[in-house]
Every structure is written in structure tokens, then in C-alpha cells.
Amino acid sequence: MYKTILVHVDGSSRQDSRLRAAVRLATEDDAHLIGSAATGISWMDFAVLAGSAGAPVQAVDLGALRDAALLRLQAFSEQAGRLGVASHEARLIEDAAGYGLLLQSRYADLVVLSQDSDDDPGPPPPVRRLPEMLALNGTRPVLVVPASYADEPIPGTVVAGWDGRVPALRALDAALPLLQRATTVKLVTINPYPQSGLHGEEPGADMGLYLARHGVAVEVVAERTSATVGSTLAGMARDCGAGLMVCGAYGHSRFHEWMLGGATRELLERAPVPLLIAH
């Protein structure tokens, strides 16, 4: 079970959907929910403002930024209480959101963020590629919630991508508390290449057995398609009415990520349901 859940609090239009997802999980697992808001000023910004970096100093009202973050945290605490979270707290990050969340994520089981969106101009200005930053540089799984999420059951049916590699394995292990209570887990291999050495004689069979021994109701699905990995998984999630997707996170500099057509980035931007990723 997830006993400590960290959720980003920025006051944006996307906050309500991710907070509802975090609250649902915290309530079901009787977990402690931490809402974290950032001033948005990093130590490098402080150095510039102090004039020690040799750069022009731009006037910034640090007090106003701090007060705005505190107001967002107050609203978070009130909403968490109304939604029935028994144990919750608000934390102020005196840093840029990404770096502050990276530090705090070490002491949580799960981090809940929103998909990037070009339709949310703020205020405050949205932090781009925050899920990717936390997944690739942090140590905990990240649940990425689309703006369209409206308190549907998590997980319900799960669509999980499996390619035999370490990030996918870590994502499945991180998602295990959710997989164990899922109605069905569709473990999907896409155009598997048995000779790669990443699969046994039957791609997905060994991982399916591993999950079944952990009490997961798993179904191995072998998909052969010319479509991208991301669009294939997202389409399956829509078709089966999934409540959760699970996928390994791969960095953009990797050769195989280029071959996949940027599956991680595609899912981070377009997953139709909450997406759990890990690296």
C-alpha cells in the first residue's frame, strides 16, 4: 500500500483533477497526504537577486510569492478535509517546484502530478515537463493525472506496457499495490522480438506468472501493430475503459527511445487515464 502520497499544489486549473486522484488513493489506503506548493524561486534565482552571479537583478517580491503559495496550501488543506482525508499536511517549498518535489519525493511512496498542458496559462505559470523530471531523476513512481479525470475508480481495469526492460519492471513493481486490487490487468507486449533476450519463449508469460503469484488478475496481450507504442497503449486503455495505465519511463537520449518514437513523451502528453510511470 501507499502510506505517504505527495501531490503538487500550484493553484492551476489542473489541480482539482490530480487532487481528487490523490485523495481517492489516500482514502483507500488510509495514507498520509502531503500537499506541496513552491515559491518558484530557486537558489540560483536567490544568487542572481543578491547580485552575486554578475547578472542583472530583476525586482521580485519574494514575500508576495511566499504568501501566494501559502494561500494555495490553505485551500489545499481545506479541500482535503472536505473530501475526507483523515491525515494530511501542507508543505511550503522555498525553491523551484521541480527541485523541491524531487527532494520531498524521497520520503513518499507516490508522487501525483498533472499532464503538461498548453491550455493552462496560469497564474501561476505552469512548470513544463514536471512529470518527466520527477520520473527520470527521482526515486519514486509518479502518477500523472489528465485534466479530464473526474474521480473515476483507480485502478479498475489496468493497461500495463511490458517490454522486458528495467524501467517497465520498476513501474510494474511500483504499481503492485494497485494491480493487486484491479479488476483485470492487461499486460501488453507490442511487437515483441523474442530473440532480443528480454523475453522468454512466450513474451509476457514470465511476467504474467510473476504478477499472478502476487495475486494479480492478469491477462497477457500480444499486440502487433504499425502504430506507435504510445498510441497503441492509449487506444487499448480507451477501448477497455481502463482506470489506470502503467509504463516504464525512458530518457530521450536513449537509442531505443528514439526507435519507439518517444513512447514516454507521447503517453505523458496524451494518456486518457491516470498513468503510473517509473524509471
PDB file of C-alpha atoms in Angstrom:
ATOM      1  CA  MET A   1       0.000   0.000   0.000  1.00  0.00           C
ATOM      2  CA  TYR A   2       0.976   3.614  -0.442  1.00  0.00           C
ATOM      3  CA  LYS A   3       1.199   5.170   3.029  1.00  0.00           C
ATOM      4  CA  THR A   4       2.590   8.597   2.077  1.00  0.00           C
ATOM      5  CA  ILE A   5       1.368  10.380  -1.046  1.00  0.00           C
ATOM      6  CA  LEU A   6       2.817  13.678  -2.284  1.00  0.00           C
ATOM      7  CA  VAL A   7       0.701  15.928  -4.516  1.00  0.00           C
ATOM      8  CA  HIS A   8       1.765  19.113  -6.280  1.00  0.00           C
ATOM      9  CA  VAL A   9      -0.232  22.203  -5.259  1.00  0.00           C
ATOM     10  CA  ASP A  10       0.044  25.094  -7.710  1.00  0.00           C
ATOM     11  CA  GLY A  11      -3.492  26.510  -7.838  1.00  0.00           C
ATOM     12  CA  SER A  12      -3.807  25.825 -11.576  1.00  0.00           C
ATOM     13  CA  SER A  13      -6.936  24.669 -13.352  1.00  0.00           C
ATOM     14  CA  ARG A  14      -5.473  21.127 -13.431  1.00  0.00           C
ATOM     15  CA  GLN A  15      -5.048  20.901  -9.669  1.00  0.00           C
ATOM     16  CA  ASP A  16      -8.576  19.707  -8.932  1.00  0.00           C
ATOM     17  CA  SER A  17      -8.284  16.549 -11.044  1.00  0.00           C
ATOM     18  CA  ARG A  18      -4.927  15.471  -9.599  1.00  0.00           C
ATOM     19  CA  LEU A  19      -6.027  16.282  -6.058  1.00  0.00           C
ATOM     20  CA  ARG A  20      -9.118  14.124  -6.478  1.00  0.00           C
ATOM     21  CA  ALA A  21      -6.965  11.236  -7.690  1.00  0.00           C
ATOM     22  CA  ALA A  22      -4.566  11.678  -4.766  1.00  0.00           C
ATOM     23  CA  VAL A  23      -7.434  11.878  -2.286  1.00  0.00           C
ATOM     24  CA  ARG A  24      -9.046   8.719  -3.675  1.00  0.00           C
ATOM     25  CA  LEU A  25      -5.803   6.761  -3.248  1.00  0.00           C
ATOM     26  CA  ALA A  26      -5.068   8.238   0.178  1.00  0.00           C
ATOM     27  CA  THR A  27      -8.565   7.379   1.397  1.00  0.00           C
ATOM     28  CA  GLU A  28      -8.458   3.803   0.101  1.00  0.00           C
ATOM     29  CA  ASP A  29      -5.020   3.108   1.618  1.00  0.00           C
ATOM     30  CA  ASP A  30      -5.525   5.208   4.775  1.00  0.00           C
ATOM     31  CA  ALA A  31      -2.432   7.116   3.670  1.00  0.00           C
ATOM     32  CA  HIS A  32      -0.939  10.426   4.751  1.00  0.00           C
ATOM     33  CA  LEU A  33      -1.434  13.077   2.052  1.00  0.00           C
ATOM     34  CA  ILE A  34       1.117  15.874   1.645  1.00  0.00           C
ATOM     35  CA  GLY A  35       0.278  18.928  -0.430  1.00  0.00           C
ATOM     36  CA  SER A  36       3.404  20.767  -1.571  1.00  0.00           C
ATOM     37  CA  ALA A  37       3.470  24.287  -3.026  1.00  0.00           C
ATOM     38  CA  ALA A  38       6.564  26.114  -4.271  1.00  0.00           C
ATOM     39  CA  THR A  39       7.534  29.763  -4.256  1.00  0.00           C
ATOM     40  CA  GLY A  40       9.204  29.128  -7.609  1.00  0.00           C
ATOM     41  CA  ILE A  41      12.465  30.789  -6.599  1.00  0.00           C
ATOM     42  CA  SER A  42      15.496  28.502  -6.755  1.00  0.00           C
ATOM     43  CA  TRP A  43      18.843  29.025  -5.047  1.00  0.00           C
ATOM     44  CA  MET A  44      20.227  30.250  -8.372  1.00  0.00           C
ATOM     45  CA  ASP A  45      17.487  32.882  -8.505  1.00  0.00           C
ATOM     46  CA  PHE A  46      18.424  33.981  -4.996  1.00  0.00           C
ATOM     47  CA  ALA A  47      22.053  34.307  -6.102  1.00  0.00           C
ATOM     48  CA  VAL A  48      21.052  36.470  -9.049  1.00  0.00           C
ATOM     49  CA  LEU A  49      18.759  38.588  -6.896  1.00  0.00           C
ATOM     50  CA  ALA A  50      21.597  39.091  -4.436  1.00  0.00           C
ATOM     51  CA  GLY A  51      23.845  40.226  -7.256  1.00  0.00           C
ATOM     52  CA  SER A  52      26.424  37.521  -6.644  1.00  0.00           C
ATOM     53  CA  ALA A  53      26.058  35.913 -10.059  1.00  0.00           C
ATOM     54  CA  GLY A  54      27.025  39.006 -12.018  1.00  0.00           C
ATOM     55  CA  ALA A  55      23.642  39.124 -13.748  1.00  0.00           C
ATOM     56  CA  PRO A  56      21.116  41.964 -13.843  1.00  0.00           C
ATOM     57  CA  VAL A  57      18.837  41.879 -10.794  1.00  0.00           C
ATOM     58  CA  GLN A  58      15.154  41.793 -11.567  1.00  0.00           C
ATOM     59  CA  ALA A  59      12.840  43.048  -8.864  1.00  0.00           C
ATOM     60  CA  VAL A  60      10.866  40.159  -7.415  1.00  0.00           C
ATOM     61  CA  ASP A  61       8.560  40.382  -4.445  1.00  0.00           C
ATOM     62  CA  LEU A  62       9.619  37.256  -2.565  1.00  0.00           C
ATOM     63  CA  GLY A  63       7.100  37.920   0.175  1.00  0.00           C
ATOM     64  CA  ALA A  64       4.256  38.011  -2.319  1.00  0.00           C
ATOM     65  CA  LEU A  65       5.377  34.711  -3.878  1.00  0.00           C
ATOM     66  CA  ARG A  66       5.539  33.096  -0.466  1.00  0.00           C
ATOM     67  CA  ASP A  67       2.142  34.475   0.561  1.00  0.00           C
ATOM     68  CA  ALA A  68       0.573  33.202  -2.669  1.00  0.00           C
ATOM     69  CA  ALA A  69       1.988  29.710  -2.100  1.00  0.00           C
ATOM     70  CA  LEU A  70       0.710  29.721   1.484  1.00  0.00           C
ATOM     71  CA  LEU A  71      -2.767  30.658   0.293  1.00  0.00           C
ATOM     72  CA  ARG A  72      -2.706  27.738  -2.139  1.00  0.00           C
ATOM     73  CA  LEU A  73      -1.705  25.407   0.682  1.00  0.00           C
ATOM     74  CA  GLN A  74      -4.504  26.707   2.883  1.00  0.00           C
ATOM     75  CA  ALA A  75      -7.010  25.986   0.117  1.00  0.00           C
ATOM     76  CA  PHE A  76      -5.493  22.503  -0.288  1.00  0.00           C
ATOM     77  CA  SER A  77      -5.882  21.725   3.419  1.00  0.00           C
ATOM     78  CA  GLU A  78      -9.498  22.866   3.396  1.00  0.00           C
ATOM     79  CA  GLN A  79     -10.336  20.789   0.325  1.00  0.00           C
ATOM     80  CA  ALA A  80      -8.533  17.685   1.623  1.00  0.00           C
ATOM     81  CA  GLY A  81     -10.539  17.950   4.828  1.00  0.00           C
ATOM     82  CA  ARG A  82     -13.819  18.352   2.952  1.00  0.00           C
ATOM     83  CA  LEU A  83     -13.007  15.304   0.816  1.00  0.00           C
ATOM     84  CA  GLY A  84     -12.497  13.155   3.892  1.00  0.00           C
ATOM     85  CA  VAL A  85      -8.713  12.688   4.104  1.00  0.00           C
ATOM     86  CA  ALA A  86      -8.025  11.760   7.717  1.00  0.00           C
ATOM     87  CA  SER A  87      -4.302  12.568   7.688  1.00  0.00           C
ATOM     88  CA  HIS A  88      -2.902  15.430   5.624  1.00  0.00           C
ATOM     89  CA  GLU A  89      -0.414  18.277   5.820  1.00  0.00           C
ATOM     90  CA  ALA A  90       0.704  21.280   3.776  1.00  0.00           C
ATOM     91  CA  ARG A  91       4.363  21.988   2.969  1.00  0.00           C
ATOM     92  CA  LEU A  92       5.909  25.132   1.525  1.00  0.00           C
ATOM     93  CA  ILE A  93       8.850  24.679  -0.863  1.00  0.00           C
ATOM     94  CA  GLU A  94      11.299  27.581  -0.822  1.00  0.00           C
ATOM     95  CA  ASP A  95      12.603  26.510  -4.214  1.00  0.00           C
ATOM     96  CA  ALA A  96      11.610  25.849  -7.803  1.00  0.00           C
ATOM     97  CA  ALA A  97       8.824  23.283  -7.932  1.00  0.00           C
ATOM     98  CA  GLY A  98      10.812  20.567  -9.691  1.00  0.00           C
ATOM     99  CA  TYR A  99      13.793  20.567  -7.351  1.00  0.00           C
ATOM    100  CA  GLY A 100      11.652  20.881  -4.239  1.00  0.00           C
ATOM    101  CA  LEU A 101       9.396  17.998  -5.245  1.00  0.00           C
ATOM    102  CA  LEU A 102      12.418  15.851  -6.105  1.00  0.00           C
ATOM    103  CA  LEU A 103      13.723  16.280  -2.579  1.00  0.00           C
ATOM    104  CA  GLN A 104      10.384  15.652  -0.881  1.00  0.00           C
ATOM    105  CA  SER A 105       9.569  12.670  -3.086  1.00  0.00           C
ATOM    106  CA  ARG A 106      12.320  10.680  -1.366  1.00  0.00           C
ATOM    107  CA  TYR A 107      10.083  10.358   1.672  1.00  0.00           C
ATOM    108  CA  ALA A 108       6.848   9.475  -0.130  1.00  0.00           C
ATOM    109  CA  ASP A 109       5.582   6.294  -1.766  1.00  0.00           C
ATOM    110  CA  LEU A 110       3.933   8.038  -4.691  1.00  0.00           C
ATOM    111  CA  VAL A 111       4.013  11.479  -6.343  1.00  0.00           C
ATOM    112  CA  VAL A 112       0.834  12.785  -8.004  1.00  0.00           C
ATOM    113  CA  LEU A 113       1.209  15.348 -10.808  1.00  0.00           C
ATOM    114  CA  SER A 114      -0.746  16.561 -13.832  1.00  0.00           C
ATOM    115  CA  GLN A 115      -0.158  16.165 -17.530  1.00  0.00           C
ATOM    116  CA  ASP A 116       1.541  19.095 -19.247  1.00  0.00           C
ATOM    117  CA  SER A 117      -0.974  21.397 -20.860  1.00  0.00           C
ATOM    118  CA  ASP A 118      -0.727  24.328 -23.251  1.00  0.00           C
ATOM    119  CA  ASP A 119      -4.252  25.373 -22.284  1.00  0.00           C
ATOM    120  CA  ASP A 120      -3.328  26.489 -18.774  1.00  0.00           C
ATOM    121  CA  PRO A 121      -1.677  29.922 -18.935  1.00  0.00           C
ATOM    122  CA  GLY A 122      -1.785  30.395 -15.148  1.00  0.00           C
ATOM    123  CA  PRO A 123      -1.339  32.088 -12.839  1.00  0.00           C
ATOM    124  CA  PRO A 124       0.993  30.752 -11.688  1.00  0.00           C
ATOM    125  CA  PRO A 125       2.881  29.879 -14.897  1.00  0.00           C
ATOM    126  CA  PRO A 126       2.831  26.082 -15.365  1.00  0.00           C
ATOM    127  CA  VAL A 127       6.045  24.111 -14.851  1.00  0.00           C
ATOM    128  CA  ARG A 128       6.744  22.257 -18.089  1.00  0.00           C
ATOM    129  CA  ARG A 129       7.798  18.594 -18.158  1.00  0.00           C
ATOM    130  CA  LEU A 130       7.468  18.215 -14.407  1.00  0.00           C
ATOM    131  CA  PRO A 131       6.308  14.548 -14.576  1.00  0.00           C
ATOM    132  CA  GLU A 132       9.243  13.656 -16.791  1.00  0.00           C
ATOM    133  CA  MET A 133      11.704  15.408 -14.468  1.00  0.00           C
ATOM    134  CA  LEU A 134      10.374  13.650 -11.369  1.00  0.00           C
ATOM    135  CA  ALA A 135      10.199  10.221 -13.028  1.00  0.00           C
ATOM    136  CA  LEU A 136      13.646  10.266 -14.635  1.00  0.00           C
ATOM    137  CA  ASN A 137      15.540  11.962 -11.798  1.00  0.00           C
ATOM    138  CA  GLY A 138      13.597  10.860  -8.728  1.00  0.00           C
ATOM    139  CA  THR A 139      13.392   7.591  -6.872  1.00  0.00           C
ATOM    140  CA  ARG A 140       9.622   7.172  -6.567  1.00  0.00           C
ATOM    141  CA  PRO A 141       6.829   6.353  -9.014  1.00  0.00           C
ATOM    142  CA  VAL A 142       4.822   9.216 -10.456  1.00  0.00           C
ATOM    143  CA  LEU A 143       1.076   9.163 -11.118  1.00  0.00           C
ATOM    144  CA  VAL A 144       0.306  11.547 -13.996  1.00  0.00           C
ATOM    145  CA  VAL A 145      -3.338  12.626 -13.998  1.00  0.00           C
ATOM    146  CA  PRO A 146      -5.105  14.066 -17.084  1.00  0.00           C
ATOM    147  CA  ALA A 147      -7.225  17.183 -16.673  1.00  0.00           C
ATOM    148  CA  SER A 148     -10.275  15.159 -17.761  1.00  0.00           C
ATOM    149  CA  TYR A 149     -10.079  12.859 -14.720  1.00  0.00           C
ATOM    150  CA  ALA A 150     -13.325  13.161 -12.738  1.00  0.00           C
ATOM    151  CA  ASP A 151     -12.916  10.900  -9.706  1.00  0.00           C
ATOM    152  CA  GLU A 152     -13.330   7.597 -11.569  1.00  0.00           C
ATOM    153  CA  PRO A 153     -12.160   4.425  -9.782  1.00  0.00           C
ATOM    154  CA  ILE A 154      -8.426   3.782  -9.719  1.00  0.00           C
ATOM    155  CA  PRO A 155      -7.407   1.268 -10.908  1.00  0.00           C
ATOM    156  CA  GLY A 156     -10.466  -0.572 -12.273  1.00  0.00           C
ATOM    157  CA  THR A 157      -9.018  -2.218 -15.377  1.00  0.00           C
ATOM    158  CA  VAL A 158      -5.292  -1.612 -15.925  1.00  0.00           C
ATOM    159  CA  VAL A 159      -3.354  -1.455 -19.195  1.00  0.00           C
ATOM    160  CA  ALA A 160       0.342  -2.061 -18.485  1.00  0.00           C
ATOM    161  CA  GLY A 161       3.117  -1.927 -21.050  1.00  0.00           C
ATOM    162  CA  TRP A 162       5.792  -4.649 -20.831  1.00  0.00           C
ATOM    163  CA  ASP A 163       8.953  -4.754 -22.950  1.00  0.00           C
ATOM    164  CA  GLY A 164      11.229  -6.762 -20.669  1.00  0.00           C
ATOM    165  CA  ARG A 165      13.403  -3.818 -19.654  1.00  0.00           C
ATOM    166  CA  VAL A 166      14.240  -2.417 -16.231  1.00  0.00           C
ATOM    167  CA  PRO A 167      12.054   0.740 -16.284  1.00  0.00           C
ATOM    168  CA  ALA A 168       8.984  -1.344 -17.174  1.00  0.00           C
ATOM    169  CA  LEU A 169       9.833  -3.784 -14.374  1.00  0.00           C
ATOM    170  CA  ARG A 170      10.195  -0.958 -11.868  1.00  0.00           C
ATOM    171  CA  ALA A 171       6.903   0.558 -12.968  1.00  0.00           C
ATOM    172  CA  LEU A 172       5.069  -2.745 -12.500  1.00  0.00           C
ATOM    173  CA  ASP A 173       6.636  -3.280  -9.076  1.00  0.00           C
ATOM    174  CA  ALA A 174       5.781   0.282  -8.036  1.00  0.00           C
ATOM    175  CA  ALA A 175       2.190  -0.208  -9.213  1.00  0.00           C
ATOM    176  CA  LEU A 176       1.780  -3.573  -7.476  1.00  0.00           C
ATOM    177  CA  PRO A 177      -0.493  -2.231  -4.671  1.00  0.00           C
ATOM    178  CA  LEU A 178      -2.889  -1.019  -7.371  1.00  0.00           C
ATOM    179  CA  LEU A 179      -2.509  -4.045  -9.629  1.00  0.00           C
ATOM    180  CA  GLN A 180      -3.458  -6.359  -6.776  1.00  0.00           C
ATOM    181  CA  ARG A 181      -6.859  -4.719  -6.406  1.00  0.00           C
ATOM    182  CA  ALA A 182      -7.514  -4.208 -10.111  1.00  0.00           C
ATOM    183  CA  THR A 183     -10.403  -5.979 -11.797  1.00  0.00           C
ATOM    184  CA  THR A 184      -8.117  -7.048 -14.644  1.00  0.00           C
ATOM    185  CA  VAL A 185      -4.563  -6.175 -15.643  1.00  0.00           C
ATOM    186  CA  LYS A 186      -3.868  -6.329 -19.361  1.00  0.00           C
ATOM    187  CA  LEU A 187      -0.118  -6.891 -19.631  1.00  0.00           C
ATOM    188  CA  VAL A 188       0.651  -5.702 -23.152  1.00  0.00           C
ATOM    189  CA  THR A 189       3.664  -6.622 -25.255  1.00  0.00           C
ATOM    190  CA  ILE A 190       3.910  -4.679 -28.524  1.00  0.00           C
ATOM    191  CA  ASN A 191       5.743  -6.248 -31.451  1.00  0.00           C
ATOM    192  CA  PRO A 192       7.904  -8.343 -29.124  1.00  0.00           C
ATOM    193  CA  TYR A 193      11.167  -9.662 -30.508  1.00  0.00           C
ATOM    194  CA  PRO A 194      11.919 -12.959 -28.696  1.00  0.00           C
ATOM    195  CA  GLN A 195      15.499 -13.084 -29.956  1.00  0.00           C
ATOM    196  CA  SER A 196      16.295  -9.857 -28.077  1.00  0.00           C
ATOM    197  CA  GLY A 197      16.880 -11.871 -24.904  1.00  0.00           C
ATOM    198  CA  LEU A 198      14.413  -9.717 -22.949  1.00  0.00           C
ATOM    199  CA  HIS A 199      11.609 -12.270 -23.225  1.00  0.00           C
ATOM    200  CA  GLY A 200      11.324 -16.000 -22.770  1.00  0.00           C
ATOM    201  CA  GLU A 201       9.851 -18.357 -25.334  1.00  0.00           C
ATOM    202  CA  GLU A 202       6.481 -16.646 -24.952  1.00  0.00           C
ATOM    203  CA  PRO A 203       6.785 -12.849 -24.491  1.00  0.00           C
ATOM    204  CA  GLY A 204       4.973 -11.672 -21.381  1.00  0.00           C
ATOM    205  CA  ALA A 205       4.373 -15.140 -19.955  1.00  0.00           C
ATOM    206  CA  ASP A 206       7.061 -14.964 -17.259  1.00  0.00           C
ATOM    207  CA  MET A 207       5.995 -11.519 -16.067  1.00  0.00           C
ATOM    208  CA  GLY A 208       2.370 -12.592 -16.176  1.00  0.00           C
ATOM    209  CA  LEU A 209       3.184 -15.547 -13.919  1.00  0.00           C
ATOM    210  CA  TYR A 210       5.166 -13.299 -11.583  1.00  0.00           C
ATOM    211  CA  LEU A 211       2.197 -10.951 -11.228  1.00  0.00           C
ATOM    212  CA  ALA A 212      -0.268 -13.817 -10.817  1.00  0.00           C
ATOM    213  CA  ARG A 213       1.773 -15.161  -7.894  1.00  0.00           C
ATOM    214  CA  HIS A 214       1.298 -11.747  -6.283  1.00  0.00           C
ATOM    215  CA  GLY A 215      -2.457 -12.099  -6.527  1.00  0.00           C
ATOM    216  CA  VAL A 216      -2.914 -10.043  -9.708  1.00  0.00           C
ATOM    217  CA  ALA A 217      -5.695 -10.976 -12.135  1.00  0.00           C
ATOM    218  CA  VAL A 218      -3.507 -10.687 -15.214  1.00  0.00           C
ATOM    219  CA  GLU A 219      -4.118 -11.242 -18.920  1.00  0.00           C
ATOM    220  CA  VAL A 220      -1.148 -11.214 -21.309  1.00  0.00           C
ATOM    221  CA  VAL A 221      -1.917  -9.443 -24.588  1.00  0.00           C
ATOM    222  CA  ALA A 222       0.489  -9.623 -27.544  1.00  0.00           C
ATOM    223  CA  GLU A 223      -0.154  -6.734 -29.905  1.00  0.00           C
ATOM    224  CA  ARG A 224       1.335  -6.492 -33.394  1.00  0.00           C
ATOM    225  CA  THR A 225       0.857  -3.115 -34.983  1.00  0.00           C
ATOM    226  CA  SER A 226       2.477  -0.442 -37.131  1.00  0.00           C
ATOM    227  CA  ALA A 227       1.204   2.287 -34.800  1.00  0.00           C
ATOM    228  CA  THR A 228       3.406   3.863 -32.144  1.00  0.00           C
ATOM    229  CA  VAL A 229       3.739   2.268 -28.730  1.00  0.00           C
ATOM    230  CA  GLY A 230       2.132   5.244 -27.016  1.00  0.00           C
ATOM    231  CA  SER A 231      -0.892   5.441 -29.298  1.00  0.00           C
ATOM    232  CA  THR A 232      -1.397   1.662 -29.135  1.00  0.00           C
ATOM    233  CA  LEU A 233      -1.425   1.585 -25.326  1.00  0.00           C
ATOM    234  CA  ALA A 234      -3.630   4.679 -25.100  1.00  0.00           C
ATOM    235  CA  GLY A 235      -6.065   3.228 -27.614  1.00  0.00           C
ATOM    236  CA  MET A 236      -6.313  -0.020 -25.668  1.00  0.00           C
ATOM    237  CA  ALA A 237      -6.967   1.936 -22.469  1.00  0.00           C
ATOM    238  CA  ARG A 238      -9.819   3.815 -24.120  1.00  0.00           C
ATOM    239  CA  ASP A 239     -11.281   0.691 -25.719  1.00  0.00           C
ATOM    240  CA  CYS A 240     -11.440  -1.311 -22.491  1.00  0.00           C
ATOM    241  CA  GLY A 241     -12.459   1.574 -20.231  1.00  0.00           C
ATOM    242  CA  ALA A 242      -9.278   1.332 -18.162  1.00  0.00           C
ATOM    243  CA  GLY A 243      -8.897   3.346 -14.987  1.00  0.00           C
ATOM    244  CA  LEU A 244      -5.088   3.217 -14.953  1.00  0.00           C
ATOM    245  CA  MET A 245      -2.114   2.808 -17.265  1.00  0.00           C
ATOM    246  CA  VAL A 246       1.348   1.645 -16.164  1.00  0.00           C
ATOM    247  CA  CYS A 247       4.521   2.179 -18.182  1.00  0.00           C
ATOM    248  CA  GLY A 248       8.277   2.451 -17.736  1.00  0.00           C
ATOM    249  CA  ALA A 249       9.809   5.899 -18.261  1.00  0.00           C
ATOM    250  CA  TYR A 250      12.693   6.129 -20.722  1.00  0.00           C
ATOM    251  CA  GLY A 251      15.002   9.114 -21.215  1.00  0.00           C
ATOM    252  CA  HIS A 252      15.044  10.843 -24.587  1.00  0.00           C
ATOM    253  CA  SER A 253      18.761  10.304 -25.079  1.00  0.00           C
ATOM    254  CA  ARG A 254      18.413   6.554 -25.291  1.00  0.00           C
ATOM    255  CA  PHE A 255      18.666   4.994 -28.753  1.00  0.00           C
ATOM    256  CA  HIS A 256      15.757   2.657 -28.115  1.00  0.00           C
ATOM    257  CA  GLU A 257      13.527   5.567 -27.060  1.00  0.00           C
ATOM    258  CA  TRP A 258      14.162   7.097 -30.494  1.00  0.00           C
ATOM    259  CA  MET A 259      13.191   3.774 -32.081  1.00  0.00           C
ATOM    260  CA  LEU A 260       9.948   3.736 -30.111  1.00  0.00           C
ATOM    261  CA  GLY A 261       9.050   7.184 -31.408  1.00  0.00           C
ATOM    262  CA  GLY A 262       9.094   8.787 -27.966  1.00  0.00           C
ATOM    263  CA  ALA A 263       6.579   6.494 -26.258  1.00  0.00           C
ATOM    264  CA  THR A 264       7.213   8.039 -22.839  1.00  0.00           C
ATOM    265  CA  ARG A 265       6.635  11.577 -24.056  1.00  0.00           C
ATOM    266  CA  GLU A 266       3.561  10.556 -26.065  1.00  0.00           C
ATOM    267  CA  LEU A 267       1.930   8.904 -23.070  1.00  0.00           C
ATOM    268  CA  LEU A 268       2.848  11.738 -20.724  1.00  0.00           C
ATOM    269  CA  GLU A 269       1.050  14.153 -23.023  1.00  0.00           C
ATOM    270  CA  ARG A 270      -1.905  12.067 -24.183  1.00  0.00           C
ATOM    271  CA  ALA A 271      -2.723   9.221 -21.783  1.00  0.00           C
ATOM    272  CA  PRO A 272      -6.538   9.283 -21.461  1.00  0.00           C
ATOM    273  CA  VAL A 273      -6.486   7.988 -17.852  1.00  0.00           C
ATOM    274  CA  PRO A 274      -4.081   8.286 -14.895  1.00  0.00           C
ATOM    275  CA  LEU A 275      -0.649   6.965 -15.869  1.00  0.00           C
ATOM    276  CA  LEU A 276       1.808   5.490 -13.384  1.00  0.00           C
ATOM    277  CA  ILE A 277       5.418   5.720 -14.546  1.00  0.00           C
ATOM    278  CA  ALA A 278       8.765   4.826 -13.021  1.00  0.00           C
ATOM    279  CA  HIS A 279      12.347   4.773 -14.223  1.00  0.00           C
TER     280      HIS A 279
END
